[in-house]
Each structure stands twice: as structure tokens, then as C-alpha cells.
Short mmCIF file of C-alpha atoms and ligand atoms in Angstrom, two decimals:
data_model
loop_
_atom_site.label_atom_id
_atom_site.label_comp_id
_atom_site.label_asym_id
_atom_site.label_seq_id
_atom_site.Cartn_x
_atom_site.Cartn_y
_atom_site.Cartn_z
CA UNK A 129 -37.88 48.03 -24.35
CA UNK A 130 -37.41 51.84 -23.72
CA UNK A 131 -35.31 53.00 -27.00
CA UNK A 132 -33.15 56.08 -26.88
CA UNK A 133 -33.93 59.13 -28.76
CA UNK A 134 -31.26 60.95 -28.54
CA UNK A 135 -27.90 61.23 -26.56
CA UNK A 136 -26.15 64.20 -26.25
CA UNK A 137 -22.87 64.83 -24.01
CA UNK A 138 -22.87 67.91 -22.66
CA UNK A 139 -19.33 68.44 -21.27
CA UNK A 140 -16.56 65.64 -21.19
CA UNK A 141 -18.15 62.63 -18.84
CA UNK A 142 -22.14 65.01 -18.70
CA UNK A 143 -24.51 62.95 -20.70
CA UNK A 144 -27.88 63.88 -21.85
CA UNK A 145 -30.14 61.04 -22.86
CA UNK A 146 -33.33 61.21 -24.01
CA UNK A 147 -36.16 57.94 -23.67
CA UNK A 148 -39.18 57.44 -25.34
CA UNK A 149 -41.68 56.50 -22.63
CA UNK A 150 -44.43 57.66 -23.04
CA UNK A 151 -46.39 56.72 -19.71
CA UNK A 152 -43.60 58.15 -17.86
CA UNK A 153 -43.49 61.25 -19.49
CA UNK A 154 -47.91 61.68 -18.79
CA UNK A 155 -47.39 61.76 -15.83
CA UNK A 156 -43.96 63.48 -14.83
CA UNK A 157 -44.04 66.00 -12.49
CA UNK A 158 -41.02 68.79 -11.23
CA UNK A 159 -38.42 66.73 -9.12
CA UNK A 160 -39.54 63.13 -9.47
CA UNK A 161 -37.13 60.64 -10.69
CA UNK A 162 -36.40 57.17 -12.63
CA UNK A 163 -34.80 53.80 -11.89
CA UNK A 164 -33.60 52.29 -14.81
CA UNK A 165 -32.10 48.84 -16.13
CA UNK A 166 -29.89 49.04 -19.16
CA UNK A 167 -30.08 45.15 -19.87
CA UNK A 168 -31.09 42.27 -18.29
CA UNK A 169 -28.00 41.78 -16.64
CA UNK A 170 -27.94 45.25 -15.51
CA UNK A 171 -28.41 47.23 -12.20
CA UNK A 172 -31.16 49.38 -10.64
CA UNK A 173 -29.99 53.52 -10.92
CA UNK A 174 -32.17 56.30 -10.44
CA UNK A 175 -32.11 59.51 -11.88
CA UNK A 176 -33.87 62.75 -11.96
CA UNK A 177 -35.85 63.15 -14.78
CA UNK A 178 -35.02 66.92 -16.12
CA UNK A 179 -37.64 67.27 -19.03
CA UNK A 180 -40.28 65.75 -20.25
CA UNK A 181 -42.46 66.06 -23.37
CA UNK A 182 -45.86 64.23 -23.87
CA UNK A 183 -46.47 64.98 -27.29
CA UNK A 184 -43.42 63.00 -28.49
CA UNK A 185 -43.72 60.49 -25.09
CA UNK A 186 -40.06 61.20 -24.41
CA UNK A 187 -38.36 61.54 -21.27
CA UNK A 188 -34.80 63.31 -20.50
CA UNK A 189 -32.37 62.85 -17.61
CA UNK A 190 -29.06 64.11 -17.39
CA UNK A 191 -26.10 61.64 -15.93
CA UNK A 192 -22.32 62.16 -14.86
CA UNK A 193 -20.08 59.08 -15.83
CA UNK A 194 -19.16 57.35 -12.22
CA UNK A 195 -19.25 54.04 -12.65
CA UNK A 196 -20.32 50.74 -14.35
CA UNK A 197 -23.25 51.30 -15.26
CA UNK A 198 -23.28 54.92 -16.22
CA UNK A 199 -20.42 54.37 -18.58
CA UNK A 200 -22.93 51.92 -20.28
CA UNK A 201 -24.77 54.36 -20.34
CA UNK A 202 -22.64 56.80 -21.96
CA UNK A 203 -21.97 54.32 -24.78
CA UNK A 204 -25.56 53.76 -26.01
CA UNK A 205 -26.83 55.70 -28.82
CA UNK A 206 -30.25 56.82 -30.78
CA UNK A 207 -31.80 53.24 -31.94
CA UNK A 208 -30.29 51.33 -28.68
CA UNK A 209 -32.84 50.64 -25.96
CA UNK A 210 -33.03 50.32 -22.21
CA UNK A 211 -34.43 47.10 -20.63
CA UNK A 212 -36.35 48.48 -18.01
CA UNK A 213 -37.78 52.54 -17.31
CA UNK A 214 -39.43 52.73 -14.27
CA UNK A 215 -41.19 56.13 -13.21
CA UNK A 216 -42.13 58.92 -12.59
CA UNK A 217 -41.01 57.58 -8.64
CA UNK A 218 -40.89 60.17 -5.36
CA UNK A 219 -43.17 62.95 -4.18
CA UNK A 220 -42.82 65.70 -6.82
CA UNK A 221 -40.85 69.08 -5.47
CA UNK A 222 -43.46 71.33 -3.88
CA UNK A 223 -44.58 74.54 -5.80
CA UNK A 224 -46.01 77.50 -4.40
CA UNK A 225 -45.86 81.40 -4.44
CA UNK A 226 -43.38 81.76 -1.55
CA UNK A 227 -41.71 84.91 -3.28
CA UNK A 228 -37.61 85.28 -3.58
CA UNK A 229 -36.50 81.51 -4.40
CA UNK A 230 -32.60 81.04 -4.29
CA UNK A 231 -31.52 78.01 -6.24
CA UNK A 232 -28.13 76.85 -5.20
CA UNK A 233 -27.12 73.72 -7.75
CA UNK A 234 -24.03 71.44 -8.90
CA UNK A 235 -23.07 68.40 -10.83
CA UNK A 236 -26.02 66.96 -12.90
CA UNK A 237 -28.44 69.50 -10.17
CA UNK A 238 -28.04 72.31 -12.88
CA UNK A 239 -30.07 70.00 -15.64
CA UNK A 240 -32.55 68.25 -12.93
CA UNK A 241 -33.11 71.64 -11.15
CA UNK A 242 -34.57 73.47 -14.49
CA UNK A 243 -38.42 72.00 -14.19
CA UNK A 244 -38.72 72.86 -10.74
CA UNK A 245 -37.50 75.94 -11.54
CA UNK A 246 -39.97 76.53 -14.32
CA UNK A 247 -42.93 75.61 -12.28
CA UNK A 248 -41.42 77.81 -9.44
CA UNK A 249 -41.17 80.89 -12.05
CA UNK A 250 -44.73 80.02 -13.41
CA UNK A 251 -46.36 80.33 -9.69
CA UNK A 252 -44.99 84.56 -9.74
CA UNK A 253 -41.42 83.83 -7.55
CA UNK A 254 -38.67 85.44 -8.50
CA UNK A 255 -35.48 83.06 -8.98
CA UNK A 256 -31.73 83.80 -8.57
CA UNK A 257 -29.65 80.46 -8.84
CA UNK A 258 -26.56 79.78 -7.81
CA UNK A 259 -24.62 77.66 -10.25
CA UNK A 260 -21.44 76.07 -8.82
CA UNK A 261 -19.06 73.84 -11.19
CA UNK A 262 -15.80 72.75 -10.22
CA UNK A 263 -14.34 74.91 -13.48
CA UNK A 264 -15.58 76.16 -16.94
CA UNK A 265 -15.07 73.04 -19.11
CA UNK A 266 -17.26 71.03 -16.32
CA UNK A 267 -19.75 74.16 -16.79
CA UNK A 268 -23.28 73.02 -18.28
CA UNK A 269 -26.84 73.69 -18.36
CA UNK A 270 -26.58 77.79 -18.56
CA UNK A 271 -28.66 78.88 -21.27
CA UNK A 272 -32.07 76.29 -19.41
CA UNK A 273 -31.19 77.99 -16.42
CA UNK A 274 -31.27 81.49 -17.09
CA UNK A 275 -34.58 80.93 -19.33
CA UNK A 276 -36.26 79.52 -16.10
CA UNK A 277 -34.79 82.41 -13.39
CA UNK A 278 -33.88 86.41 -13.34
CA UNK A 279 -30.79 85.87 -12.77
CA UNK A 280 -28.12 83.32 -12.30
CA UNK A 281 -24.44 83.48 -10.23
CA UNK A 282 -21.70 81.56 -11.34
CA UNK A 283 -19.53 80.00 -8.72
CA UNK A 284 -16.57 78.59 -10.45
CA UNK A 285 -14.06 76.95 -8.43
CA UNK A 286 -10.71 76.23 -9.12
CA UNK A 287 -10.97 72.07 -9.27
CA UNK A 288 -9.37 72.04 -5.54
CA UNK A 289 -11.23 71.76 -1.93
CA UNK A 290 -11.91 76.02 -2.07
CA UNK A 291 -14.79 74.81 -4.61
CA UNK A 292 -18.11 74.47 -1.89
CA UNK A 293 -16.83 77.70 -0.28
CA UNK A 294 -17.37 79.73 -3.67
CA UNK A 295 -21.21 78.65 -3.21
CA UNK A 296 -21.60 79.23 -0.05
CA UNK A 297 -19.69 82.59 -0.41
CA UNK A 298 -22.20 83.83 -3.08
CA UNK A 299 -25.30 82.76 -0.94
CA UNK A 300 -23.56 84.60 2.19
CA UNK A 301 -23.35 88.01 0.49
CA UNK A 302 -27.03 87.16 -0.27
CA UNK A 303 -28.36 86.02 3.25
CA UNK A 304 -26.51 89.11 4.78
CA UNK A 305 -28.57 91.68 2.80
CA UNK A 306 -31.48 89.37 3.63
CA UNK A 307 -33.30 91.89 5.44
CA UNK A 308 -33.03 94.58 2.88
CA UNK A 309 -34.07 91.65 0.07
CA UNK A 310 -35.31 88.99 1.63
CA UNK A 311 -34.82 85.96 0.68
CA UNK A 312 -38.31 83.44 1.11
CA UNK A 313 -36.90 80.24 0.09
CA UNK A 314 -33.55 78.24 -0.94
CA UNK A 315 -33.74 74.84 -2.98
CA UNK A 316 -30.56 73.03 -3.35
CA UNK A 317 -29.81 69.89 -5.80
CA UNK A 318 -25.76 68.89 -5.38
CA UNK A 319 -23.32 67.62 -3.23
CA UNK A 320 -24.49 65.92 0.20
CA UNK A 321 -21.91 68.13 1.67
CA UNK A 322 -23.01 71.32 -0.11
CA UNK A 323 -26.63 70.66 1.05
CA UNK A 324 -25.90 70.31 4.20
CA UNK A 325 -23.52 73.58 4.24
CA UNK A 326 -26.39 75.09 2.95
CA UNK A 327 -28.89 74.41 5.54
CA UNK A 328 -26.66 75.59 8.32
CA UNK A 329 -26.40 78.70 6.66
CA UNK A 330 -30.12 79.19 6.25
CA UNK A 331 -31.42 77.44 9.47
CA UNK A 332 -30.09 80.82 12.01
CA UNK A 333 -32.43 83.06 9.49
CA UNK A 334 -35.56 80.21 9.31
CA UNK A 335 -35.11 80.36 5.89
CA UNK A 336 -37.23 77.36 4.36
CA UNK A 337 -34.67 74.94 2.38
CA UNK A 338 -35.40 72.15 0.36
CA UNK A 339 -32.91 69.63 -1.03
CA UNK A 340 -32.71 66.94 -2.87
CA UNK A 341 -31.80 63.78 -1.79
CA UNK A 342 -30.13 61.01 -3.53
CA UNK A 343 -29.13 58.25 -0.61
CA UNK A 344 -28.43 54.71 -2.00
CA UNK A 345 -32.00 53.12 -3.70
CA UNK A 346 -32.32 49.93 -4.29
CA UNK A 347 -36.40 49.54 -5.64
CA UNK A 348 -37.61 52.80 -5.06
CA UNK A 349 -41.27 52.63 -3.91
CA UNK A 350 -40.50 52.17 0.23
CA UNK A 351 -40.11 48.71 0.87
CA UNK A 352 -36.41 47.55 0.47
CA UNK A 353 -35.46 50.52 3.15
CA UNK A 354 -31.97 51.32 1.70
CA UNK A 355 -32.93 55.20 1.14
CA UNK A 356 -33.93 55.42 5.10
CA UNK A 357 -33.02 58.36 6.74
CA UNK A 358 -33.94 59.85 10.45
CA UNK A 359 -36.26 63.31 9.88
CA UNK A 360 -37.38 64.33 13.30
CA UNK A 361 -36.45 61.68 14.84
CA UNK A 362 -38.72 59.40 12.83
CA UNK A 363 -37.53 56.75 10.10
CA UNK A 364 -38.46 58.24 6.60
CA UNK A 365 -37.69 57.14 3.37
CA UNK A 366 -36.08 59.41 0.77
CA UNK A 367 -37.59 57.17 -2.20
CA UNK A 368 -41.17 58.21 -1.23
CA UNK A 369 -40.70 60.52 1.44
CA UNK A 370 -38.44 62.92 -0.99
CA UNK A 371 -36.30 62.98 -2.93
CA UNK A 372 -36.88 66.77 -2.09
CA UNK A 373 -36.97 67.04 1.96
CA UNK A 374 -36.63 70.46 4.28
CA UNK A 375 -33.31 70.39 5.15
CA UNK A 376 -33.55 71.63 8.27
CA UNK A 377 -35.92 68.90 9.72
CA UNK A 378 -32.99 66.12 8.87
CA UNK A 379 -31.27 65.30 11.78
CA UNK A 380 -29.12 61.97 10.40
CA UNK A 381 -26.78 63.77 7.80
CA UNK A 382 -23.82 62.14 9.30
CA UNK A 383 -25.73 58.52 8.56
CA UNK A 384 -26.55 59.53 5.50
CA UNK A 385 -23.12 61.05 4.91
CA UNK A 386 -21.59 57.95 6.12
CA UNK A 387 -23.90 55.35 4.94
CA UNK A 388 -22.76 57.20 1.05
CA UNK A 389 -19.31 56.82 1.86
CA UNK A 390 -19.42 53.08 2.56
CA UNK A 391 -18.93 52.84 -1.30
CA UNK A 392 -16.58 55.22 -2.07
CA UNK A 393 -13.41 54.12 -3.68
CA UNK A 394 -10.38 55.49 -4.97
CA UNK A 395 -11.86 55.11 -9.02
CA UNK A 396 -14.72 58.02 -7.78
CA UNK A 397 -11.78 60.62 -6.44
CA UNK A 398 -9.04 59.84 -9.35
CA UNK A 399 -12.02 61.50 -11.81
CA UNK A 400 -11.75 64.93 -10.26
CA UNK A 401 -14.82 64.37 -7.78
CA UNK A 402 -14.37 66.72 -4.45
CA UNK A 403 -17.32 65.04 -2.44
CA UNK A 404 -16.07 61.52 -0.98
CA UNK A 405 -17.88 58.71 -1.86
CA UNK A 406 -20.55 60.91 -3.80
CA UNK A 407 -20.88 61.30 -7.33
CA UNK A 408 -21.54 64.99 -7.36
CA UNK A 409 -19.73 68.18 -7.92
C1 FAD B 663 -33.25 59.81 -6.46
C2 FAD B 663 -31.91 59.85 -7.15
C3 FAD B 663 -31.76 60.65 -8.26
C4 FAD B 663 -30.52 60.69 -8.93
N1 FAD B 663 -30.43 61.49 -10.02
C5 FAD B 663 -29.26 61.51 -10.71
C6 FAD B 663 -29.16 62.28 -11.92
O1 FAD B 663 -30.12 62.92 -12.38
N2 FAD B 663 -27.95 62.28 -12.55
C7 FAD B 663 -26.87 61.57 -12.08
O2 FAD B 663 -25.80 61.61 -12.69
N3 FAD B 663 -26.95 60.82 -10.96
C8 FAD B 663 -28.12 60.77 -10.28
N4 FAD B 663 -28.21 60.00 -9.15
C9 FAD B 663 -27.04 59.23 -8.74
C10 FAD B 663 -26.93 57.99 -9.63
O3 FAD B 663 -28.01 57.11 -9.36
C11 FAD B 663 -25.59 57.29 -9.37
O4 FAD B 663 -24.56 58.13 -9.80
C12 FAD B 663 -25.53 55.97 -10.14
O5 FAD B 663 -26.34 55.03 -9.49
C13 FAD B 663 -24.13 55.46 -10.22
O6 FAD B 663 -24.18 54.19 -10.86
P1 FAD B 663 -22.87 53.54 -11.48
O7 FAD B 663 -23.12 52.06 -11.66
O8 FAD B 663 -22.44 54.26 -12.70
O9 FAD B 663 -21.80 53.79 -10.40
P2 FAD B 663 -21.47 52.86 -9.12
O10 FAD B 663 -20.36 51.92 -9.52
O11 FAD B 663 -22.71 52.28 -8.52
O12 FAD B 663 -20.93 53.98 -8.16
C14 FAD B 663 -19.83 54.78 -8.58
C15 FAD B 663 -19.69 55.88 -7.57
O13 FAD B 663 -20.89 56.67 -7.53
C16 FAD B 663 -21.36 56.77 -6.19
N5 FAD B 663 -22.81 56.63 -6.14
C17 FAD B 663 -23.51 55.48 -6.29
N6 FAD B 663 -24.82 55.72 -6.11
C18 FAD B 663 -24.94 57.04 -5.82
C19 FAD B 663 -26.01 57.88 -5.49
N7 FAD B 663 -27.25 57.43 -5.32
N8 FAD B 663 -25.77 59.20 -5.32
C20 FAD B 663 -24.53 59.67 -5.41
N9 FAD B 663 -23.47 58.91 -5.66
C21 FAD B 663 -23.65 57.62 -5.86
C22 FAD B 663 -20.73 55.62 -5.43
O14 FAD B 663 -20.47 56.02 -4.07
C23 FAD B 663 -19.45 55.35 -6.15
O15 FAD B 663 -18.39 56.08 -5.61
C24 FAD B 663 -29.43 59.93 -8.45
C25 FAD B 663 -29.58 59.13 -7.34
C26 FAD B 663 -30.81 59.08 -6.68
C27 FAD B 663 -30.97 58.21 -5.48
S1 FES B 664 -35.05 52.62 -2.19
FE1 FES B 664 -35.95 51.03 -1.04
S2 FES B 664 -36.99 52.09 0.53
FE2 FES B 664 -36.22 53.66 -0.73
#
């Protein structure tokens, strides 16, 4: 049994939970994830693990309530225990000195982005991040992400379907003084849709951007093939292969946009979420 340390909820349905694990947290590394079973009834979820400490053997992930078994999730408190903890899983984010790193994130991305950001910062890049919520009370994660960057951009939207555009408006005014401050490198963690936005802004410039992936996964480590994707025309896996992929060498977002849409229903939407069929902001 994994027990819980600590739970924390960050803003209304924004959970922070924190596992003691010690193996897991040895060996974490920036941009790796989880899969977790709450009990033995329970399903497979990933997550991305967004801190780690090895003295104390604990683990942290942050999680928005979607669905069964997140709102389990959200009910389990210090002294409860998980059934299963299974990690660190994926390729870890790669870190380099590439110079000017733009960080566009949403949704739980603003909590799960801050180690790769640290790691990014500790390498000599300078950071500017690009923090999109839908509006202020769904606003988390500041303070860990100005600590790990020079500066951060809030890009509040006002809960309706303007919300991606106040993003990608921000990183605009950013790309088009691009040659006066260049910008090396854009990461995103959010929305499938955002991502992809993202990477059609950057590709004209052959800007390099990473994002993060989070298809369907069923066990994680390559075999079960849920989490395929097409990346060059060849049949990768975003379990093993990613999470964090260059955008711009994708070439099946619609099947991945579609293949996440398959389970959308009407429970997702009625919470406020703008992406269809995705649990992100
Ligand atoms: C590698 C990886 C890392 C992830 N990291 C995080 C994280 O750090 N924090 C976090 O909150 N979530 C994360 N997710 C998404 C998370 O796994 C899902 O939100 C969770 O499985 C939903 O489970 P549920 O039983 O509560 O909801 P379900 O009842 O299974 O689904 C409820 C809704 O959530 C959507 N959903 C289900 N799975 C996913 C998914 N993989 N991605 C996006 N939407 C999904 C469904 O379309 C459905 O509309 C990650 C997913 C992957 C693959
Ligand atoms: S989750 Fe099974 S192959 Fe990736």
C-alpha cells in the first residue's frame, strides 16, 4: 500500500496529493509520470508526477476532478492509502541549454510543468511562461512558477470559447518580436487543442516545441498500444515514446484528437471544461 501524506486542494475541483513511495521518488526525473490504482477494484490513471522528495520518499502529483476515479481521489485523506503506485513511467522531458524557453501551460500543466522548469532554469535558459486559466478562482500554481522562471504572463480568460485565444495572443506578441528576442524553445503542457494551436504558431519560425502528451493509457510501458500515435509517419507510443514529443514531427493530431473524444460525455462539459472530450483547461 502507497499511504497518502498529505492532500491539499488547491482551487475548487485542483487537488494536490502527496504519496509516500519511496522507490518512485529515487528515481523521478522532470516530466515522467504515474499510473495509479486507488483499490483493488479500481482503474489504471496516470498522472504527472510534479515534485518529488527522496529524503522523505514522497511523491506529489496534482489532479483536476473529471471523473470516477479522480473524485475518489479527491475524497482520500492523510492516513488513507493507494493500492497500487506505479512509476516513474515515460522518457523524462529533455534538458539542455537551448537559451530563451517559453512555457505555455493550463489545467493541472501549471503544477506538472514546475520540475521541468527547474531543471530548464538550472541548465542557464531563461524562462517566460505563459499561464492560461479559464478565470482567477481556477488560477493555481503561481508562486512554483515564478520561483522556477523570470517571468510569468497571465492569460485569464473569461470561462467562454475566447479562452485558447488569450494564450495564443500572448505567445503572438512574443513570436513577432522574435527576431529582436528570440525565442529558442516553447514547451507546452495543456489542452490537446492548445498544443496543437501552439505548434502551428511556432512551426513557420522552426521554433523547437515540445508538448506533453496525455492520449488514453491503459498499462503504460508499450505493449497494450492504446497511447499509439503516428510521428513521421511511423507508429509511436506516447507511454514510452513521450509523454513529451516535438510537436511539430506529429502528424496524427486529428486521431489523437478524435480517438480523446470517443469518451467525451456531456458530465466532462457541464463542469466548465472548454476542450471536448479532454479533461484540461
Ligand atoms: C501521461 C499522462 C499524464 C497525466 N497527468 C495528469 C495530471 O498530472 N493531472 C491530471 O489531472 N490528469 C492527468 N492526466 C489525465 C488523467 O489521467 C485523467 O484525467 C484521468 O484518467 C481521468 O480519470 P477519471 O476516472 O477521473 O475520469 P474518466 O471517467 O476516466 O474520464 C472523465 C473525463 O476525462 C477525460 N479523460 C480520461 N482520460 C484522459 C486523459 N488521459 N487525458 C485527458 N482527459 C482524459 C475523459 O475523456 C472523460 O471526459 C494524465 C494523463 C496521461 C495519459
Ligand atoms: S499505454 Fe499501452 S502502449 Fe502506451
Amino acid at each position: 500500500m502507497f499511504p497518502i501524506v498529505a492532500h491539499q486542494e488547491l482551487v475548487p475541483k485542483v487537488h494536490r496529493l502527496s504519496i509516500e513511495a519511496p522507490l518512485v521518488a529515487q528515481k523521478a526525473r522532470p516530466g515522467q509520470f504515474v499510473i495509479l490504482i486507488v483499490d483493488e477494484k479500481g482503474e489504471r490513471v496516470p498522472f504527472t508526477i510534479s515534485g518529488w522528495n527522496i529524503e522523505s520518499g514522497t511523491v506529489d502529483f496534482v489532479f483536476i476532478q473529471v471523473g470516477n476515479t479522480t473524485k475518489q481521489l479527491a475524497n482520500l485523506r492523510p492516513g488513507d492509502a493507494l493500492a497500487h503506485f506505479v512509476g516513474p513511467l515515460g522518457r523524462p522531458a529533455e534538458i539542455d541549454h537551448y537559451g530563451h524557453v517559453v512555457a505555455v501551460v493550463s489545467g493541472y500543466g501549471a503544477a506538472a510543468m514546475v520540475p521541468i522548469l527547474r531543471a530548464l532554469r538550472e541548465k542557464g535558459n531563461r524562462i517566460s511562461v505563459i499561464h492560461q486559466a479559464p478565470d482567477r478562482q481556477r488560477l493555481f500554481g503561481e508562486s512554483e512558477l515564478e520561483a522556477v522562471s523570470d517571468e510569468v504572463f497571465l492569460a485569464l480568460g473569461d470561462g467562454g470559447d475566447s479562452m485558447h485565444q488569450t494564450a495564443t495572443f500572448m505567445l503572438r506578441k512574443m513570436l513577432d518580436r522574435h527576431r529582436q528576442r528570440a525565442v529558442d524553445r516553447v514547451v507546452c503542457m495543456g489542452s490537446l487543442c492548445l498544443m496543437r494551436i501552439i505548434c502551428e504558431m511556432t512551426r513557420p519560425l522552426g521554433i523547437k516545441t515540445m508538448v506533453h502528451l496525455t492520449p488514453l493509457m491503459v498499462d503504460g510501458t508499450g505493449m497494450c498500444g492504446a497511447c499509439r500515435l503516428s510521428v513521421r509517419g511511423a507508429n509511436r507510443f506516447a507511454c514510452v515514446h513521450g509523454p513529451e514529443l516535438d510537436g511539430h514531427q506529429i502528424d496524427g493530431w486529428e486521431v489523437l484528437m478524435a480517438r480523446r473524444c470517443t469518451y467525451a460525455d456531456q458530465s466532462i462539459l457541464q463542469q466548465g471544461f472548454q476542450c471536448r472530450g479532454c479533461s484540461q483547461w
